mmCIF file of C-alpha atoms and ligand atoms in Angstrom:
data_model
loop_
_atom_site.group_PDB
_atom_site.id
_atom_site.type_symbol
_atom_site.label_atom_id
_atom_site.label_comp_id
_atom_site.label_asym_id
_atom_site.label_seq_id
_atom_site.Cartn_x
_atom_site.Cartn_y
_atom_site.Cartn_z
ATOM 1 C CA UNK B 14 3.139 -24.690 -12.214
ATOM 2 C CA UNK B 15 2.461 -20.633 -11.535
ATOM 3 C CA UNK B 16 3.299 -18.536 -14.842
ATOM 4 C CA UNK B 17 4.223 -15.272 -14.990
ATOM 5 C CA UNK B 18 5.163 -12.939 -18.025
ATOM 6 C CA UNK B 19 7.711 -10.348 -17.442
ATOM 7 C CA UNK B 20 8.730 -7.656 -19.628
ATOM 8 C CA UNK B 21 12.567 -7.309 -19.225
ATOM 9 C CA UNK B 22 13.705 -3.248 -20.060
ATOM 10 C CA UNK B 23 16.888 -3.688 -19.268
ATOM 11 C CA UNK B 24 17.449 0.518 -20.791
ATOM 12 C CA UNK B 25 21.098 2.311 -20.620
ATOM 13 C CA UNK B 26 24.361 2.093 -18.890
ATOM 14 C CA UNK B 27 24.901 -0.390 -16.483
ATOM 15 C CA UNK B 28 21.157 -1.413 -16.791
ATOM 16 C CA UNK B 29 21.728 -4.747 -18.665
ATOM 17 C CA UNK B 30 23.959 -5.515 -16.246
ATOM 18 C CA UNK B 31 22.161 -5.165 -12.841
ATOM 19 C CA UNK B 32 19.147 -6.558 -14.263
ATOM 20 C CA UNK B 33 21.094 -9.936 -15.578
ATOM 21 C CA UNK B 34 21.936 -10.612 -12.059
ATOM 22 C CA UNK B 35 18.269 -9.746 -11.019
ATOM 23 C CA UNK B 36 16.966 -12.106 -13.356
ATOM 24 C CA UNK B 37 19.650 -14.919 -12.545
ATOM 25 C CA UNK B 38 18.915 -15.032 -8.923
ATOM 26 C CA UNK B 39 14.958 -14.913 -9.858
ATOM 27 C CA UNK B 40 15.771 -17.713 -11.936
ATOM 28 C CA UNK B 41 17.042 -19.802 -9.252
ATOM 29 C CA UNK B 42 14.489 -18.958 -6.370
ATOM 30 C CA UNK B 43 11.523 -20.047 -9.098
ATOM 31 C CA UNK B 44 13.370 -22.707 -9.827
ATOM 32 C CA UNK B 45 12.930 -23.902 -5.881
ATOM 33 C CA UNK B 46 9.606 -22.819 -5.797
ATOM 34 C CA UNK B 47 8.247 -24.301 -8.867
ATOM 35 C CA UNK B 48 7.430 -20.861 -10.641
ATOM 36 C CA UNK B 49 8.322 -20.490 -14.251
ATOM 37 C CA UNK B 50 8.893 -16.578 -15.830
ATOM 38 C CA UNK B 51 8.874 -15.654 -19.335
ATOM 39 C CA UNK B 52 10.657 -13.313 -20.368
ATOM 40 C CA UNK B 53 10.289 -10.552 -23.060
ATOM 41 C CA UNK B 54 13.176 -8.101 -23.424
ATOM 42 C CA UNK B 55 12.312 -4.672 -24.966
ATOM 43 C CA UNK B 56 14.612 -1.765 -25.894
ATOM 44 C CA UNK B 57 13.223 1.238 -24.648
ATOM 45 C CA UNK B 58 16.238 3.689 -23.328
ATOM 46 C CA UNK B 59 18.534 6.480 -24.634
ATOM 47 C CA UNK B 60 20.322 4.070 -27.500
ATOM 48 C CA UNK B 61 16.457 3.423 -29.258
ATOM 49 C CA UNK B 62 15.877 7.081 -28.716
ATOM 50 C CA UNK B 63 19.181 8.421 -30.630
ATOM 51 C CA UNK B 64 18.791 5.509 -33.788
ATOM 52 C CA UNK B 65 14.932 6.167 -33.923
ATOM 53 C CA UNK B 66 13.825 9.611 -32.070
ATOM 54 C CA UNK B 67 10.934 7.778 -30.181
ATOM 55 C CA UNK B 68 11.238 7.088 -26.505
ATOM 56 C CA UNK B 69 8.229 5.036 -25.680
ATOM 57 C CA UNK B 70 5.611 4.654 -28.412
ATOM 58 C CA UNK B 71 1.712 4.176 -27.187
ATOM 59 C CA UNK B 72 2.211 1.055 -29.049
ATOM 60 C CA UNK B 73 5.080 0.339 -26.356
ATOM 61 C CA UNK B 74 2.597 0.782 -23.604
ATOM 62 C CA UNK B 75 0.022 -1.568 -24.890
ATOM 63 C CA UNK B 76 3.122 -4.584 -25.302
ATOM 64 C CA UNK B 77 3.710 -3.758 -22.005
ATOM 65 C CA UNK B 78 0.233 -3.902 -20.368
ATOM 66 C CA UNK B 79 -0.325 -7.387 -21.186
ATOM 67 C CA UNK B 80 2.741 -8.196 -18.722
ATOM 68 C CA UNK B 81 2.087 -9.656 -15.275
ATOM 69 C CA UNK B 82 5.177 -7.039 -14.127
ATOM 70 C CA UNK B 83 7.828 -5.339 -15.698
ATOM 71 C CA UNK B 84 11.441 -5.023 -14.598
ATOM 72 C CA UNK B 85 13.516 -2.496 -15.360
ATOM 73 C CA UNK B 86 17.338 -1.781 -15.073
ATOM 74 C CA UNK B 87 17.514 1.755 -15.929
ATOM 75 C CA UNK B 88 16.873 4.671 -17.667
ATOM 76 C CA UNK B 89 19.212 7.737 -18.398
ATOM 77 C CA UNK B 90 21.729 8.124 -21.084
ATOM 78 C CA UNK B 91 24.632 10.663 -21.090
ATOM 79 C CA UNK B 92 24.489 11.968 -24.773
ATOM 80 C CA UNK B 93 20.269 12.807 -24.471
ATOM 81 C CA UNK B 94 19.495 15.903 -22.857
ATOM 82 C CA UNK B 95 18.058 15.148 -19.237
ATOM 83 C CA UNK B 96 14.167 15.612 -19.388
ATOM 84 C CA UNK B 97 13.640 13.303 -22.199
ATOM 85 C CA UNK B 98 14.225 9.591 -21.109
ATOM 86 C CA UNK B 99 12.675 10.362 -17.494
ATOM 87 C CA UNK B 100 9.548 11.761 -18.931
ATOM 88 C CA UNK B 101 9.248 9.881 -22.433
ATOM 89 C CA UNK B 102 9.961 6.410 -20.570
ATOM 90 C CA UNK B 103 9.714 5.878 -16.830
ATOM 91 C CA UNK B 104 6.959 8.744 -16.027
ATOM 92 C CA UNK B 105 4.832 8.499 -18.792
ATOM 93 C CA UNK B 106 5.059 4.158 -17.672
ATOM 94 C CA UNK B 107 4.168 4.909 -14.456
ATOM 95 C CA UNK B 108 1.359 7.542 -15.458
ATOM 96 C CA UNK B 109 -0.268 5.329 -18.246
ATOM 97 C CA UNK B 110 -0.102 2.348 -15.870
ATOM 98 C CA UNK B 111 -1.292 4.037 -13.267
ATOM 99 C CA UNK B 112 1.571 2.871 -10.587
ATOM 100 C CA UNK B 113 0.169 4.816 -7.822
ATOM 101 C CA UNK B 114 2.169 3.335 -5.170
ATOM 102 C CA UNK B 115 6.495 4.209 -5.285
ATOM 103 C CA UNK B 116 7.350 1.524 -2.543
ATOM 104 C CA UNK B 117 10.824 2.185 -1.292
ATOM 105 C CA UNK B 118 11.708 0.000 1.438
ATOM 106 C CA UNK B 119 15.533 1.997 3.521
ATOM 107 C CA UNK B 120 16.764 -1.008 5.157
ATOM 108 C CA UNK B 121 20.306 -1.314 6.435
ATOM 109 C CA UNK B 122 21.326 -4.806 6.173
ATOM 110 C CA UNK B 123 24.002 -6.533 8.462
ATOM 111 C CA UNK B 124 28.219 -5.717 7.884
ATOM 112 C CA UNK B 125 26.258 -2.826 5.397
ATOM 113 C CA UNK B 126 28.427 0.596 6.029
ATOM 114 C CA UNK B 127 25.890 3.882 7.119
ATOM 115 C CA UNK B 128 26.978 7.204 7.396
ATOM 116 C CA UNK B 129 24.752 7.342 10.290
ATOM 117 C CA UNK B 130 27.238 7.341 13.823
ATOM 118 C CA UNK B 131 26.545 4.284 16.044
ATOM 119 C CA UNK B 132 23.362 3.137 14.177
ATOM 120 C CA UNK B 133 22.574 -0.718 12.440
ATOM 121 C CA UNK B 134 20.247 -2.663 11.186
ATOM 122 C CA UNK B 135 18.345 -2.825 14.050
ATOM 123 C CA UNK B 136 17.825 1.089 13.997
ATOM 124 C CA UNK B 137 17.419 1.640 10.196
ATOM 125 C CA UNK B 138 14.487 -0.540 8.822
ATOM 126 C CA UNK B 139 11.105 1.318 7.271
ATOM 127 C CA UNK B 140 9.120 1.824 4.655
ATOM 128 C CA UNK B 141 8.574 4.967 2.048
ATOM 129 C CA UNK B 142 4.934 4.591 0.611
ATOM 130 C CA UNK B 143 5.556 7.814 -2.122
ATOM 131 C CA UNK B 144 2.427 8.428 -3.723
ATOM 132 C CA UNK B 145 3.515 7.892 -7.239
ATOM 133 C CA UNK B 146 0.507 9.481 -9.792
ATOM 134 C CA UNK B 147 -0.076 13.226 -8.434
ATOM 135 C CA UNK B 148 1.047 15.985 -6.963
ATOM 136 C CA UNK B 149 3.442 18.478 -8.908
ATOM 137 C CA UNK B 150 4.198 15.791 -11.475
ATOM 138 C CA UNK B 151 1.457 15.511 -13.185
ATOM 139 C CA UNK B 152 2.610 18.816 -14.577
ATOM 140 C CA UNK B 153 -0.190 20.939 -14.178
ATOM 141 C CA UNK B 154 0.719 24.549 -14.753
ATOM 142 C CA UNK B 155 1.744 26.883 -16.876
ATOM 143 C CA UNK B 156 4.249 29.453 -18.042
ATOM 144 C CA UNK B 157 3.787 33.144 -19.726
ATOM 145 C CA UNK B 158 6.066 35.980 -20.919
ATOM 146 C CA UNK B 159 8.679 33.283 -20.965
ATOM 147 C CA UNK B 160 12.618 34.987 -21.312
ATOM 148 C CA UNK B 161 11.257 38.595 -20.235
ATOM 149 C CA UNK B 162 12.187 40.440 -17.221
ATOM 150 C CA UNK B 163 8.347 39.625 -16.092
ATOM 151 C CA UNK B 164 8.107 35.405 -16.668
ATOM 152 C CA UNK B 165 5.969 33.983 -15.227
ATOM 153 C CA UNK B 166 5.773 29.823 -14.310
ATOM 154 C CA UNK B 167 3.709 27.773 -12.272
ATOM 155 C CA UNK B 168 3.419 24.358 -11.433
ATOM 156 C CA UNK B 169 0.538 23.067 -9.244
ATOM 157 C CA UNK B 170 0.512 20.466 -6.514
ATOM 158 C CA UNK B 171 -2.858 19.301 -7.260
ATOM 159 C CA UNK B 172 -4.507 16.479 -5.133
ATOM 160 C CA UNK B 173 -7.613 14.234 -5.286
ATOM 161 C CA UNK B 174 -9.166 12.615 -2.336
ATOM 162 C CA UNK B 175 -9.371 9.743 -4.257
ATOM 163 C CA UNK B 176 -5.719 9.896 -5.152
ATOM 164 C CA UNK B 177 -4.957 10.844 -1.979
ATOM 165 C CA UNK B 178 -7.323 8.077 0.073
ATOM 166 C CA UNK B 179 -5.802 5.049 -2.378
ATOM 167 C CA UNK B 180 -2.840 5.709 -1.515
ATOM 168 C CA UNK B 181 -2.980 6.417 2.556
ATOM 169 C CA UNK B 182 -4.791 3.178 2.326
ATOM 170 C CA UNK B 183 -2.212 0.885 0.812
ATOM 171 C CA UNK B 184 0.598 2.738 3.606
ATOM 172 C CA UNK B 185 -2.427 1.884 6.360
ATOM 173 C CA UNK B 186 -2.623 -1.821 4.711
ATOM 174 C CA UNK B 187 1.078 -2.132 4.609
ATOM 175 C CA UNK B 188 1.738 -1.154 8.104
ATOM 176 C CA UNK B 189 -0.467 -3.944 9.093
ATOM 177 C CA UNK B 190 1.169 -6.376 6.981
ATOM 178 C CA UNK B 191 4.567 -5.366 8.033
ATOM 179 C CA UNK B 192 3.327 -5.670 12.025
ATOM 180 C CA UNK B 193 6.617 -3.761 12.928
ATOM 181 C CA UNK B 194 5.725 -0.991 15.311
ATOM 182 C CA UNK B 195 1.874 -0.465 13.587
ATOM 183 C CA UNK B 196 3.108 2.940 13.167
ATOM 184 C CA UNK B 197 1.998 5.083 10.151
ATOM 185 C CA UNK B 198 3.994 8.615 9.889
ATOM 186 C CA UNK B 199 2.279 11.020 7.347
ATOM 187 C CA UNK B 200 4.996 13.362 6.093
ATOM 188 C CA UNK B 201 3.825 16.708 4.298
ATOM 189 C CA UNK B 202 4.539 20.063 4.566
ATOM 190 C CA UNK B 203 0.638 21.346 6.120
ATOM 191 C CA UNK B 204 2.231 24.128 8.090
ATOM 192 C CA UNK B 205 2.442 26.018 4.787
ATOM 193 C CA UNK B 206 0.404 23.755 2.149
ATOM 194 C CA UNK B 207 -2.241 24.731 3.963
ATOM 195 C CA UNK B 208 -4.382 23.660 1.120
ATOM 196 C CA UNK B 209 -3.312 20.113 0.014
ATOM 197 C CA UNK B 210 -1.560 19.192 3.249
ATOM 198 C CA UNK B 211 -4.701 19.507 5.457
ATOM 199 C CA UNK B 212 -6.160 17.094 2.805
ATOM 200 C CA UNK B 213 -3.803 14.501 3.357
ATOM 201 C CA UNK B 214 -3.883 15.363 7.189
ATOM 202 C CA UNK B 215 -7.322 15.007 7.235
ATOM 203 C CA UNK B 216 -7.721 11.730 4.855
ATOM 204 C CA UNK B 217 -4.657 10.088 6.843
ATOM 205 C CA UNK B 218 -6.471 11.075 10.113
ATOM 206 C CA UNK B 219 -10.762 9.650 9.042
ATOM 207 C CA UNK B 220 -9.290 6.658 7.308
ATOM 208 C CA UNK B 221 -6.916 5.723 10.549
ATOM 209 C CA UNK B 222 -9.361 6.604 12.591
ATOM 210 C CA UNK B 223 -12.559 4.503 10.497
ATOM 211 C CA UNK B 224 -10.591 1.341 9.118
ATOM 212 C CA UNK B 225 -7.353 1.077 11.133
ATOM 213 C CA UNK B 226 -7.815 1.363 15.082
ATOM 214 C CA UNK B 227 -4.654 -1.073 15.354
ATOM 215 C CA UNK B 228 -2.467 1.673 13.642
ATOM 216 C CA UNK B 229 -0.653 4.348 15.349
ATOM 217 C CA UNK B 230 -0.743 7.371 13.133
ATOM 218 C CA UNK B 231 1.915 10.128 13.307
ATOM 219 C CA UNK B 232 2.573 13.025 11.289
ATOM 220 C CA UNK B 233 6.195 14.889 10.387
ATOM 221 C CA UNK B 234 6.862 17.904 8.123
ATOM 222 C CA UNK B 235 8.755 17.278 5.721
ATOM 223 C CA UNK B 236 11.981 19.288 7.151
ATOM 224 C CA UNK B 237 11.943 17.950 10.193
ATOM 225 C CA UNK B 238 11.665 14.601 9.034
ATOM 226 C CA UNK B 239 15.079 14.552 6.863
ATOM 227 C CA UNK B 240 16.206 15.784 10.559
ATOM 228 C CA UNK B 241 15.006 12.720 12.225
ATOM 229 C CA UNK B 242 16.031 10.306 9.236
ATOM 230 C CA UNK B 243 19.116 11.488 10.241
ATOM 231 C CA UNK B 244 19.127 11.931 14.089
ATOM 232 C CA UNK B 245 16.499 8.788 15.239
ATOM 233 C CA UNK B 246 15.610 6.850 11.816
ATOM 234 C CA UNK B 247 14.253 4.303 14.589
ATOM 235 C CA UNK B 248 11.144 6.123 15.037
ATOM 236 C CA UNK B 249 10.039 5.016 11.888
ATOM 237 C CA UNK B 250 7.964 1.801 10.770
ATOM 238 C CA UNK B 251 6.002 3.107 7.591
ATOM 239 C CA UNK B 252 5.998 7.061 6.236
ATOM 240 C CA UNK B 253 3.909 7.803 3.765
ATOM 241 C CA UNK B 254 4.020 10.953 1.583
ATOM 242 C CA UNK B 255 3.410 12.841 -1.657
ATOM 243 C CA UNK B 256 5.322 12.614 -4.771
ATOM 244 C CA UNK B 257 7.609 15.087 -4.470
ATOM 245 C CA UNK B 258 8.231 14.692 -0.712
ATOM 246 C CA UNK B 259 9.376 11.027 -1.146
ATOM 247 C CA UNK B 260 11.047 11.475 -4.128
ATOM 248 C CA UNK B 261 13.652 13.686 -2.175
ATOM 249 C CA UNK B 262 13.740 11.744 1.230
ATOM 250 C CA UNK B 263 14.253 8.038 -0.984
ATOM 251 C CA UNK B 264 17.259 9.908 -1.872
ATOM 252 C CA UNK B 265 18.778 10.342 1.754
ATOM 253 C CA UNK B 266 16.451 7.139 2.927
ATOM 254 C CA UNK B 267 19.316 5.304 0.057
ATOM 255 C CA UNK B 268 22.256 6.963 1.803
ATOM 256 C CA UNK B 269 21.752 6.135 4.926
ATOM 257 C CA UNK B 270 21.001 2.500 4.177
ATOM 258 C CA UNK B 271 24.344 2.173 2.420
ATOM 259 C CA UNK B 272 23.701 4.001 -1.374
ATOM 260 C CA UNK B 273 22.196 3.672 -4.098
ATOM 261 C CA UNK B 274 23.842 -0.122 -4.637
ATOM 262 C CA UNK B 275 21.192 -1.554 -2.359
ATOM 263 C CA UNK B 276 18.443 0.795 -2.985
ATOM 264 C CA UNK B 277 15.310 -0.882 -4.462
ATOM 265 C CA UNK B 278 11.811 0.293 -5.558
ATOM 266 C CA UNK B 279 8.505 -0.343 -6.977
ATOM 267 C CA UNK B 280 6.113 1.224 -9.396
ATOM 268 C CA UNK B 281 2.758 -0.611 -8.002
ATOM 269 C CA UNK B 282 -0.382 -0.467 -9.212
ATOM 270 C CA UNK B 283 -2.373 -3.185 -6.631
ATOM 271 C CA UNK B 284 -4.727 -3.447 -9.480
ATOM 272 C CA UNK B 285 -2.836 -3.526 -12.635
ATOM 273 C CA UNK B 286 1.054 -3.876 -13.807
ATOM 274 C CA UNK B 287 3.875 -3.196 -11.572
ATOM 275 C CA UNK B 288 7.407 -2.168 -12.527
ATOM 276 C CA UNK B 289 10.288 -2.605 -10.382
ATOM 277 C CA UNK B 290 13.524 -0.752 -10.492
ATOM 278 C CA UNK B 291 16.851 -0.520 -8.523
ATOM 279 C CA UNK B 292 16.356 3.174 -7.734
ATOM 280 C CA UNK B 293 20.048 4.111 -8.739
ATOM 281 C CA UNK B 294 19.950 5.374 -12.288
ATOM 282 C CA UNK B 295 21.997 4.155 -15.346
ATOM 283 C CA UNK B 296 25.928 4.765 -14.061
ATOM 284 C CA UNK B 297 27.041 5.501 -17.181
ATOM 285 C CA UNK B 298 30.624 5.451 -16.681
ATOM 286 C CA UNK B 299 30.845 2.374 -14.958
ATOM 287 C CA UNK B 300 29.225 0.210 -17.988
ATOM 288 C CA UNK B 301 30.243 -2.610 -19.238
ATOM 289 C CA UNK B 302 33.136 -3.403 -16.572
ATOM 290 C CA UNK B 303 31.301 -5.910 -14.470
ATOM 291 C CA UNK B 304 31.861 -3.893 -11.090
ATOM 292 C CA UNK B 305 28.358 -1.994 -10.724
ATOM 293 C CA UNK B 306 27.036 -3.490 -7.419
ATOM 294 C CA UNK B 307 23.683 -5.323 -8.762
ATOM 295 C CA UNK B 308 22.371 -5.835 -5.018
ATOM 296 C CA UNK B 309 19.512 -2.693 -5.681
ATOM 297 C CA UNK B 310 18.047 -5.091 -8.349
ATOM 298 C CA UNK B 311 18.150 -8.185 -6.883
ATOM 299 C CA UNK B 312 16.057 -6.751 -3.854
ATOM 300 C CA UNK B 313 13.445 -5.482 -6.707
ATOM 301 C CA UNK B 314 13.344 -8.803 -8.009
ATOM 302 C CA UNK B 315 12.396 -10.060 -4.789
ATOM 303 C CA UNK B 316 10.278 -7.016 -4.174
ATOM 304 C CA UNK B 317 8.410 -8.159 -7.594
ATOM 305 C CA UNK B 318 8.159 -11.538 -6.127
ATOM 306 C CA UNK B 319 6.125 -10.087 -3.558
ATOM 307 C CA UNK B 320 4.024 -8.035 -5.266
ATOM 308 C CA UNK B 321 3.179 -10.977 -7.642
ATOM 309 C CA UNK B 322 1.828 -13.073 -4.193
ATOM 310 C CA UNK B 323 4.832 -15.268 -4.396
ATOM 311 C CA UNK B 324 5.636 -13.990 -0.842
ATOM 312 C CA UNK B 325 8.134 -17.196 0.360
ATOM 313 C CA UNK B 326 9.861 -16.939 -2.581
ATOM 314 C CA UNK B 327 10.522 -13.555 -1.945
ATOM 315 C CA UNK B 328 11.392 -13.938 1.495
ATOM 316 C CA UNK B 329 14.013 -16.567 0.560
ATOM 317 C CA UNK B 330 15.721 -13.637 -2.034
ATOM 318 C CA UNK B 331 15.812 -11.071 1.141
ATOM 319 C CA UNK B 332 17.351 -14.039 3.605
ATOM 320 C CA UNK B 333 19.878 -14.496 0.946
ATOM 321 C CA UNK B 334 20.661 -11.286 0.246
ATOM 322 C CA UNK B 335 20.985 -10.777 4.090
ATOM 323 C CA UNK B 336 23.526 -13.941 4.550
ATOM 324 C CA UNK B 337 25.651 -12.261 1.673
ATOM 325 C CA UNK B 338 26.087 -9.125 3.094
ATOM 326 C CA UNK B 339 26.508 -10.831 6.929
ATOM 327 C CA UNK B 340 29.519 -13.019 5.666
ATOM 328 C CA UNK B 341 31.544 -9.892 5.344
ATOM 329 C CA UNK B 342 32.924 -11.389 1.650
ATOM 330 C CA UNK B 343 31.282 -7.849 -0.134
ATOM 331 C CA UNK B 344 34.079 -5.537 1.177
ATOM 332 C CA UNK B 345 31.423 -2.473 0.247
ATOM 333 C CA UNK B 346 28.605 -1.376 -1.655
ATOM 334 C CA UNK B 347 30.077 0.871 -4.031
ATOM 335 C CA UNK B 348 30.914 0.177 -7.653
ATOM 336 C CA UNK B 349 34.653 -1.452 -7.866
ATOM 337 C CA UNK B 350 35.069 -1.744 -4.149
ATOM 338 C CA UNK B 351 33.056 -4.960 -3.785
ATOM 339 C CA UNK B 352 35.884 -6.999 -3.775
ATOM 340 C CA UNK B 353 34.194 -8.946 -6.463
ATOM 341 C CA UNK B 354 32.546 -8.307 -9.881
ATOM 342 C CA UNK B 355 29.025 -7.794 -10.534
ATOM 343 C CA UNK B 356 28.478 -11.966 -11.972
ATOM 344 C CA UNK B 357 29.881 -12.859 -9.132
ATOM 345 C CA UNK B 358 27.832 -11.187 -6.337
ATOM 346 C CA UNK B 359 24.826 -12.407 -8.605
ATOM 347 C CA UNK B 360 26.582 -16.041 -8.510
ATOM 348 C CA UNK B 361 27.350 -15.344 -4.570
ATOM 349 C CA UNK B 362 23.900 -14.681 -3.856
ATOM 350 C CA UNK B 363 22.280 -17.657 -5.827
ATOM 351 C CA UNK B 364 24.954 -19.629 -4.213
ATOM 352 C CA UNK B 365 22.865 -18.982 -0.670
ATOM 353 C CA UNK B 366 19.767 -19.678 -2.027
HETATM 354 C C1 IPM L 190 13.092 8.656 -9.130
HETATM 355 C C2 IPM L 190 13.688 9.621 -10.114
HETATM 356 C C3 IPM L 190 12.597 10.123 -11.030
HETATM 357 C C4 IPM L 190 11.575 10.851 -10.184
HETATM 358 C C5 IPM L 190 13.086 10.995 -12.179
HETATM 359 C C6 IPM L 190 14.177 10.324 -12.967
HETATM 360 C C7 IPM L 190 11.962 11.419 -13.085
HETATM 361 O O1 IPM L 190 14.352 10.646 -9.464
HETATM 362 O O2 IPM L 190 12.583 7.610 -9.562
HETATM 363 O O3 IPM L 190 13.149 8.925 -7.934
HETATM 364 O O4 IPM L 190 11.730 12.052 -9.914
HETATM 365 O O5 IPM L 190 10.613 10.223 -9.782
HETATM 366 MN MN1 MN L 191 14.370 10.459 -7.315
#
């Protein structure tokens, strides 16, 4: 029988609750497919931080490190000033992991309302590959004559070829896998970076060209891509992009798959330790009333799946998820408009499995 050790961090708000349903519907897939999990919760969040002051000790890291993946519900508490949790917990995780890889799949699944006018599923279906380790978050930069008329602040966009190359070659590799439309769409902003954009133009363009001949490669800026997420999200199979950049298109990429109720991602390191995470943030004032829509986690537990090589079993999580939402029983995606509670859209979706 496969093993796998998971670290649980099920964090603030409506965490807990997303990530129960997550872990029930895992539960019942590895339970088909001969897979055991073990389980380790740990408390890292905004609660820890206000009883002890620490957010995520190095010791925390190390506990972590010896996981096979780590699944997280979320991070974010109302009473800690905003800056802390993010940085303390998730980025300094996906730093001292080195996650490189922010997979965030915008897929609009059947009976699933878009704002998008006269598109479906068969129009809305790629992949963000958001390079997840560089750029303007590793915080490289400075500030002087802070609170004078004169301040002074900069914060640098620095790349690495390396860090550049690993990354456009996981987006190359996953286009491949997918075998959608074999299209890879760089998306950067080289009309003005003229600096760090023509590197990723340049690595996206020799490692296309040497290693992936089956791959189309295109390129957007960044503007005119949130345009044509918008206008004709058909054109895309795979985009990949810097930190930054995806961090803000994941945002509209969530909308216009139906919010941030479906909305999955993953921290991947290829290598290493993964952590996966419905992308939605903590809800605060929906916890504890069962009606937080834990569909965004139950796609990262299948995403997880995947990334661990248990690719059927993952497969058999999206198919479910897909039946659910094609029955037309969820009346929506939002929190307290499902037309059910949280348990029982976990329960609904086991229930297909
Ligand atoms: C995300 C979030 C984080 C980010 C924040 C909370 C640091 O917005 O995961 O997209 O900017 O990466
Ligand atoms: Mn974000």
């Amino acid at each position: 029988m496969k093993n796998y050790n998971i670290a649980l961090m099920p964090g603030d708000g409506t965490g807990p609750e997303v990530l129960d349903e997550g872990v029930k519907v895992l539960d019942a897939v590895c339970a088909k497919f001969g897979v055991k999990m073990n389980y380790t919760s740990y408390d890292f969040g905004g609660e820890r931080y206000m009883k002890t002051g620490e957010t995520l000790p190095d010791s925390g890291v190390e506990e972590l490190k010896k996981h096979d993946a780590i699944f997280l519900g979320a991070i974010g508490h109302p009473d800690v000033k905003p800056g802390i949790l993010e940085l303390g917990i998730l980025l300094k995780l996906r730093f001292a992991l080195d996650q490189y890889i922010n997979l965030r799949p915008v897929k609009l699944y059947p009976n699933v309302e878009t704002p998008l006018k006269d598109k479906g599923p068969e129009h809305i279906d790629f992949v963000v590959v958001r390079e997840n380790s560089g750029g303007i978050y590793t915080g490289m930069g400075g500030a002087t004559m802070v609170g004078t008329q004169n301040e002074i602040a900069t914060q640098v966009m620095c790349y690495s070829r390396p860090v550049v190359e690993r990354c456009i070659r996981y987006a190359y590799d996953l286009t491949r896998k997918r075998n959608k439309k074999n299209l890879l769409t760089l998306v950067h902003k080289c009309n003005v970076l003229t600096n760090v954009g023509d590197l990723w133009v340049r690595t996206h363009q020799e490692v296309g060209d040497a290693d992936y001949k089956d791959i189309k490669q295109d390129y957007n800026h960044v503007d005119a891509c949130t345009m044509w997420m918008v206008k004709s999200p058909e054109f895309y199979d795979v985009i990949v992009t810097s930190n930054l950049f995806g961090d803000i298109i994941t945002d509209l990429g969530a909308m216009i798959q139906g919010g941030m109720g479906i909305a999955a991602g993953g921290n991947i390191n290829p290598e290493g330790v993964s952590m996966f995470e419905p992308i939605g943030g903590s809800a605060p004032k929906y916890t504890g009333q069962n009606i937080i829509n834990p569909m965004a986690a139950i796609c990262s537990a299948a995403m997880m799946l995947d990334t661990l090589g248990e690719t059927e079993a993952a497969a058999v999580i999206d198919k479910a998820v897909n039946d659910a939402l094609a029955s037309g029983k969820i009346k929506s995606l939002s929190a307290g408009r499902m037309g059910m509670s949280t348990t029982e859209v976990g329960d609904f979706v086991v229930s297909l499995i």
